[in-house]
Amino acid sequence: MSQANCFIRDLSYGKQKSKMCVRVIRQWIVPSPTHFKNLGGTKMMGMLLLDEQGSKIEATSKGLPLLKFGSIMKEGECYSISNFRLARNVGWPRLKGNTFKLNFTISTNIERILATTIKDYRYDFVPLRDIGGRGNNDCDLIDVVGQLVVVSHVSKGVSSGMSSISVSIVLKDDK
């Protein structure tokens, strides 16, 4: 029996039996905190997935699922994904307005597909002047267009017991 296809907006909390077709539009590897080292790896793979309706969701893979899927999934390619979990999206980075993130498990099924109906990327541009009014929510990923005016020097620090590196930028709105 084949699984029903679903879209990102149809997903709900917990284990998903449905199949979803997505494009990986961004992919990154980050060192994991030390408590993930005993799960088979010291890294986490993060991805930004896009479905054919233009909805986006963050996906993560760490430990044994990273070993299983890390070399399979590539930025720009399309995949059919099933048997994954949805968790509350409380970390960083977080997609604006997205309550959940997708977690790969060892039982997740991934198959590369040719999907011409999923766009390469859909930007959701926000006027630069609107970003300042977001309050303290600095975890959202936002697409911005502006003129780069100033780039600071690299600053090293410690955040939550982990080393961090940051660069500050100043953008000028053209309006």
PDB file of C-alpha atoms in Angstrom:
ATOM      1  CA  MET A   1       0.000   0.000   0.000  1.00  0.00           C
ATOM      2  CA  SER A   2       1.497   3.370  -0.986  1.00  0.00           C
ATOM      3  CA  GLN A   3       1.652   6.259   1.444  1.00  0.00           C
ATOM      4  CA  ALA A   4      -0.305   9.456   0.858  1.00  0.00           C
ATOM      5  CA  ASN A   5       1.710  12.531  -0.142  1.00  0.00           C
ATOM      6  CA  CYS A   6       1.451  15.482   2.205  1.00  0.00           C
ATOM      7  CA  PHE A   7       2.722  19.057   2.340  1.00  0.00           C
ATOM      8  CA  ILE A   8       4.644  20.862   5.069  1.00  0.00           C
ATOM      9  CA  ARG A   9       1.548  22.829   6.134  1.00  0.00           C
ATOM     10  CA  ASP A  10      -0.324  19.510   6.723  1.00  0.00           C
ATOM     11  CA  LEU A  11       2.217  18.166   9.232  1.00  0.00           C
ATOM     12  CA  SER A  12       1.497  17.799  12.936  1.00  0.00           C
ATOM     13  CA  TYR A  13       3.557  16.984  16.032  1.00  0.00           C
ATOM     14  CA  GLY A  14       5.037  13.471  16.387  1.00  0.00           C
ATOM     15  CA  LYS A  15       5.901  10.593  14.075  1.00  0.00           C
ATOM     16  CA  GLN A  16       4.788  10.977  10.459  1.00  0.00           C
ATOM     17  CA  LYS A  17       3.632   8.043   8.342  1.00  0.00           C
ATOM     18  CA  SER A  18       2.931  10.205   5.278  1.00  0.00           C
ATOM     19  CA  LYS A  19       5.360  10.751   2.429  1.00  0.00           C
ATOM     20  CA  MET A  20       6.547  14.263   1.603  1.00  0.00           C
ATOM     21  CA  CYS A  21       8.393  15.500  -1.502  1.00  0.00           C
ATOM     22  CA  VAL A  22      10.866  18.329  -0.853  1.00  0.00           C
ATOM     23  CA  ARG A  23      13.906  20.116  -2.256  1.00  0.00           C
ATOM     24  CA  VAL A  24      16.949  20.753  -0.038  1.00  0.00           C
ATOM     25  CA  ILE A  25      17.484  24.506  -0.527  1.00  0.00           C
ATOM     26  CA  ARG A  26      20.133  24.988   2.173  1.00  0.00           C
ATOM     27  CA  GLN A  27      22.366  22.488   3.957  1.00  0.00           C
ATOM     28  CA  TRP A  28      24.978  22.980   6.672  1.00  0.00           C
ATOM     29  CA  ILE A  29      27.073  20.966   9.118  1.00  0.00           C
ATOM     30  CA  VAL A  30      27.614  22.163  12.677  1.00  0.00           C
ATOM     31  CA  PRO A  31      29.699  20.737  15.509  1.00  0.00           C
ATOM     32  CA  SER A  32      27.335  19.210  18.075  1.00  0.00           C
ATOM     33  CA  PRO A  33      27.507  19.724  21.819  1.00  0.00           C
ATOM     34  CA  THR A  34      29.466  17.026  23.619  1.00  0.00           C
ATOM     35  CA  HIS A  35      26.335  15.114  24.683  1.00  0.00           C
ATOM     36  CA  PHE A  36      25.776  14.076  21.033  1.00  0.00           C
ATOM     37  CA  LYS A  37      29.250  12.523  20.685  1.00  0.00           C
ATOM     38  CA  ASN A  38      28.036   9.231  22.142  1.00  0.00           C
ATOM     39  CA  LEU A  39      25.359   8.965  19.405  1.00  0.00           C
ATOM     40  CA  GLY A  40      27.802   7.996  16.675  1.00  0.00           C
ATOM     41  CA  GLY A  41      29.120  11.363  15.566  1.00  0.00           C
ATOM     42  CA  THR A  42      30.273  14.782  16.620  1.00  0.00           C
ATOM     43  CA  LYS A  43      28.324  16.778  14.061  1.00  0.00           C
ATOM     44  CA  MET A  44      24.785  17.730  13.204  1.00  0.00           C
ATOM     45  CA  MET A  45      23.466  18.323   9.690  1.00  0.00           C
ATOM     46  CA  GLY A  46      20.867  21.037   9.297  1.00  0.00           C
ATOM     47  CA  MET A  47      18.781  21.589   6.186  1.00  0.00           C
ATOM     48  CA  LEU A  48      16.126  23.922   4.932  1.00  0.00           C
ATOM     49  CA  LEU A  49      13.476  21.995   2.961  1.00  0.00           C
ATOM     50  CA  LEU A  50      10.948  23.429   0.479  1.00  0.00           C
ATOM     51  CA  ASP A  51       7.803  21.707  -0.811  1.00  0.00           C
ATOM     52  CA  GLU A  52       5.984  22.447  -4.070  1.00  0.00           C
ATOM     53  CA  GLN A  53       3.566  24.826  -2.305  1.00  0.00           C
ATOM     54  CA  GLY A  54       6.492  27.013  -1.256  1.00  0.00           C
ATOM     55  CA  SER A  55       6.359  26.096   2.448  1.00  0.00           C
ATOM     56  CA  LYS A  56       9.686  25.652   4.245  1.00  0.00           C
ATOM     57  CA  ILE A  57      10.769  23.628   7.267  1.00  0.00           C
ATOM     58  CA  GLU A  58      14.068  23.119   9.060  1.00  0.00           C
ATOM     59  CA  ALA A  59      15.298  19.513   9.212  1.00  0.00           C
ATOM     60  CA  THR A  60      18.068  18.058  11.360  1.00  0.00           C
ATOM     61  CA  SER A  61      20.014  14.831  11.384  1.00  0.00           C
ATOM     62  CA  LYS A  62      22.513  13.824  14.047  1.00  0.00           C
ATOM     63  CA  GLY A  63      24.045  10.686  15.457  1.00  0.00           C
ATOM     64  CA  LEU A  64      23.196   7.467  13.595  1.00  0.00           C
ATOM     65  CA  PRO A  65      20.724   9.124  11.173  1.00  0.00           C
ATOM     66  CA  LEU A  66      23.509  11.538  10.149  1.00  0.00           C
ATOM     67  CA  LEU A  67      25.775   8.602   9.383  1.00  0.00           C
ATOM     68  CA  LYS A  68      22.941   7.038   7.339  1.00  0.00           C
ATOM     69  CA  PHE A  69      21.750  10.148   5.416  1.00  0.00           C
ATOM     70  CA  GLY A  70      24.633  12.632   5.597  1.00  0.00           C
ATOM     71  CA  SER A  71      26.231  11.498   2.350  1.00  0.00           C
ATOM     72  CA  ILE A  72      22.920  10.900   0.531  1.00  0.00           C
ATOM     73  CA  MET A  73      21.202  14.301   0.722  1.00  0.00           C
ATOM     74  CA  LYS A  74      22.623  17.157  -1.356  1.00  0.00           C
ATOM     75  CA  GLU A  75      21.674  20.820  -1.595  1.00  0.00           C
ATOM     76  CA  GLY A  76      19.504  21.543  -4.634  1.00  0.00           C
ATOM     77  CA  GLU A  77      18.252  17.959  -5.022  1.00  0.00           C
ATOM     78  CA  CYS A  78      14.688  16.673  -4.462  1.00  0.00           C
ATOM     79  CA  TYR A  79      13.706  13.785  -2.206  1.00  0.00           C
ATOM     80  CA  SER A  80      10.724  11.765  -1.102  1.00  0.00           C
ATOM     81  CA  ILE A  81      10.863  11.478   2.702  1.00  0.00           C
ATOM     82  CA  SER A  82       8.767   9.295   5.019  1.00  0.00           C
ATOM     83  CA  ASN A  83       8.866   7.950   8.602  1.00  0.00           C
ATOM     84  CA  PHE A  84      10.290  11.103  10.177  1.00  0.00           C
ATOM     85  CA  ARG A  85       9.466  12.933  13.408  1.00  0.00           C
ATOM     86  CA  LEU A  86       8.293  16.463  13.995  1.00  0.00           C
ATOM     87  CA  ALA A  87       9.491  18.247  17.119  1.00  0.00           C
ATOM     88  CA  ARG A  88       8.856  21.701  18.522  1.00  0.00           C
ATOM     89  CA  ASN A  89      11.170  24.212  16.865  1.00  0.00           C
ATOM     90  CA  VAL A  90      12.743  26.027  19.777  1.00  0.00           C
ATOM     91  CA  GLY A  91      16.396  26.140  18.715  1.00  0.00           C
ATOM     92  CA  TRP A  92      18.433  28.359  16.463  1.00  0.00           C
ATOM     93  CA  PRO A  93      18.112  28.961  13.575  1.00  0.00           C
ATOM     94  CA  ARG A  94      14.351  28.898  13.362  1.00  0.00           C
ATOM     95  CA  LEU A  95      12.177  29.638  10.378  1.00  0.00           C
ATOM     96  CA  LYS A  96       9.870  32.578  10.817  1.00  0.00           C
ATOM     97  CA  GLY A  97       6.428  31.353  11.802  1.00  0.00           C
ATOM     98  CA  ASN A  98       7.353  27.654  11.781  1.00  0.00           C
ATOM     99  CA  THR A  99       6.312  25.823  14.960  1.00  0.00           C
ATOM    100  CA  PHE A 100       7.916  22.483  14.062  1.00  0.00           C
ATOM    101  CA  LYS A 101      11.177  21.114  12.721  1.00  0.00           C
ATOM    102  CA  LEU A 102      11.684  17.768  11.016  1.00  0.00           C
ATOM    103  CA  ASN A 103      13.999  15.235  12.662  1.00  0.00           C
ATOM    104  CA  PHE A 104      15.391  12.278  10.757  1.00  0.00           C
ATOM    105  CA  THR A 105      15.357   8.986  12.648  1.00  0.00           C
ATOM    106  CA  ILE A 106      17.099   5.716  11.897  1.00  0.00           C
ATOM    107  CA  SER A 107      13.815   4.447  10.344  1.00  0.00           C
ATOM    108  CA  THR A 108      13.366   7.480   8.079  1.00  0.00           C
ATOM    109  CA  ASN A 109      13.147   6.574   4.385  1.00  0.00           C
ATOM    110  CA  ILE A 110      14.712   8.908   1.810  1.00  0.00           C
ATOM    111  CA  GLU A 111      14.619   8.476  -1.954  1.00  0.00           C
ATOM    112  CA  ARG A 112      16.056  10.913  -4.511  1.00  0.00           C
ATOM    113  CA  ILE A 113      13.418  11.983  -7.046  1.00  0.00           C
ATOM    114  CA  LEU A 114      13.171  14.197 -10.117  1.00  0.00           C
ATOM    115  CA  ALA A 115      10.612  16.827  -9.132  1.00  0.00           C
ATOM    116  CA  THR A 116      10.210  19.680 -11.575  1.00  0.00           C
ATOM    117  CA  THR A 117       7.225  21.072  -9.651  1.00  0.00           C
ATOM    118  CA  ILE A 118       9.367  22.086  -6.654  1.00  0.00           C
ATOM    119  CA  LYS A 119      10.981  25.461  -7.274  1.00  0.00           C
ATOM    120  CA  ASP A 120      14.715  25.968  -6.733  1.00  0.00           C
ATOM    121  CA  TYR A 121      14.011  28.473  -3.954  1.00  0.00           C
ATOM    122  CA  ARG A 122      11.238  30.821  -2.942  1.00  0.00           C
ATOM    123  CA  TYR A 123      12.385  33.956  -1.163  1.00  0.00           C
ATOM    124  CA  ASP A 124      10.186  35.681   1.393  1.00  0.00           C
ATOM    125  CA  PHE A 125      11.708  39.155   1.391  1.00  0.00           C
ATOM    126  CA  VAL A 126      11.026  41.411   4.343  1.00  0.00           C
ATOM    127  CA  PRO A 127      11.551  45.193   4.193  1.00  0.00           C
ATOM    128  CA  LEU A 128      14.651  46.080   6.194  1.00  0.00           C
ATOM    129  CA  ARG A 129      12.715  48.673   8.205  1.00  0.00           C
ATOM    130  CA  ASP A 130      10.406  45.900   9.529  1.00  0.00           C
ATOM    131  CA  ILE A 131      13.213  43.829  11.045  1.00  0.00           C
ATOM    132  CA  GLY A 132      13.874  46.240  13.909  1.00  0.00           C
ATOM    133  CA  GLY A 133      10.310  45.795  15.182  1.00  0.00           C
ATOM    134  CA  ARG A 134      10.644  42.065  15.767  1.00  0.00           C
ATOM    135  CA  GLY A 135      11.321  42.407  19.493  1.00  0.00           C
ATOM    136  CA  ASN A 136      13.751  39.969  21.076  1.00  0.00           C
ATOM    137  CA  ASN A 137      13.116  37.185  18.593  1.00  0.00           C
ATOM    138  CA  ASP A 138      16.525  37.047  16.892  1.00  0.00           C
ATOM    139  CA  CYS A 139      16.305  33.343  15.995  1.00  0.00           C
ATOM    140  CA  ASP A 140      14.183  33.684  12.858  1.00  0.00           C
ATOM    141  CA  LEU A 141      15.697  33.236   9.401  1.00  0.00           C
ATOM    142  CA  ILE A 142      14.615  36.105   7.160  1.00  0.00           C
ATOM    143  CA  ASP A 143      15.409  36.942   3.524  1.00  0.00           C
ATOM    144  CA  VAL A 144      16.585  40.569   3.290  1.00  0.00           C
ATOM    145  CA  VAL A 145      17.733  42.809   0.455  1.00  0.00           C
ATOM    146  CA  GLY A 146      19.763  45.859   1.379  1.00  0.00           C
ATOM    147  CA  GLN A 147      22.990  47.640   0.632  1.00  0.00           C
ATOM    148  CA  LEU A 148      25.907  46.366   2.735  1.00  0.00           C
ATOM    149  CA  VAL A 149      27.403  49.437   4.435  1.00  0.00           C
ATOM    150  CA  VAL A 150      29.608  48.155   7.279  1.00  0.00           C
ATOM    151  CA  VAL A 151      31.134  44.777   8.207  1.00  0.00           C
ATOM    152  CA  SER A 152      32.746  44.438  11.639  1.00  0.00           C
ATOM    153  CA  HIS A 153      35.826  42.471  12.527  1.00  0.00           C
ATOM    154  CA  VAL A 154      35.411  38.852  13.536  1.00  0.00           C
ATOM    155  CA  SER A 155      34.520  38.624  17.212  1.00  0.00           C
ATOM    156  CA  LYS A 156      35.192  35.489  19.260  1.00  0.00           C
ATOM    157  CA  GLY A 157      33.301  34.654  22.438  1.00  0.00           C
ATOM    158  CA  VAL A 158      31.613  31.972  24.505  1.00  0.00           C
ATOM    159  CA  SER A 159      27.866  31.363  24.487  1.00  0.00           C
ATOM    160  CA  SER A 160      26.205  28.630  26.585  1.00  0.00           C
ATOM    161  CA  GLY A 161      29.634  27.174  27.308  1.00  0.00           C
ATOM    162  CA  MET A 162      30.537  26.839  23.613  1.00  0.00           C
ATOM    163  CA  SER A 163      32.952  28.922  21.552  1.00  0.00           C
ATOM    164  CA  SER A 164      31.284  31.257  19.074  1.00  0.00           C
ATOM    165  CA  ILE A 165      32.381  33.558  16.272  1.00  0.00           C
ATOM    166  CA  SER A 166      30.309  36.492  15.053  1.00  0.00           C
ATOM    167  CA  VAL A 167      30.413  39.288  12.531  1.00  0.00           C
ATOM    168  CA  SER A 168      28.133  42.321  12.705  1.00  0.00           C
ATOM    169  CA  ILE A 169      26.863  43.957   9.541  1.00  0.00           C
ATOM    170  CA  VAL A 170      25.011  47.181   8.798  1.00  0.00           C
ATOM    171  CA  LEU A 171      22.555  47.255   5.914  1.00  0.00           C
ATOM    172  CA  LYS A 172      21.022  50.318   4.305  1.00  0.00           C
ATOM    173  CA  ASP A 173      17.467  50.118   3.021  1.00  0.00           C
ATOM    174  CA  ASP A 174      17.078  51.583  -0.456  1.00  0.00           C
ATOM    175  CA  LYS A 175      13.655  53.033   0.368  1.00  0.00           C
TER     176      LYS A 175
END
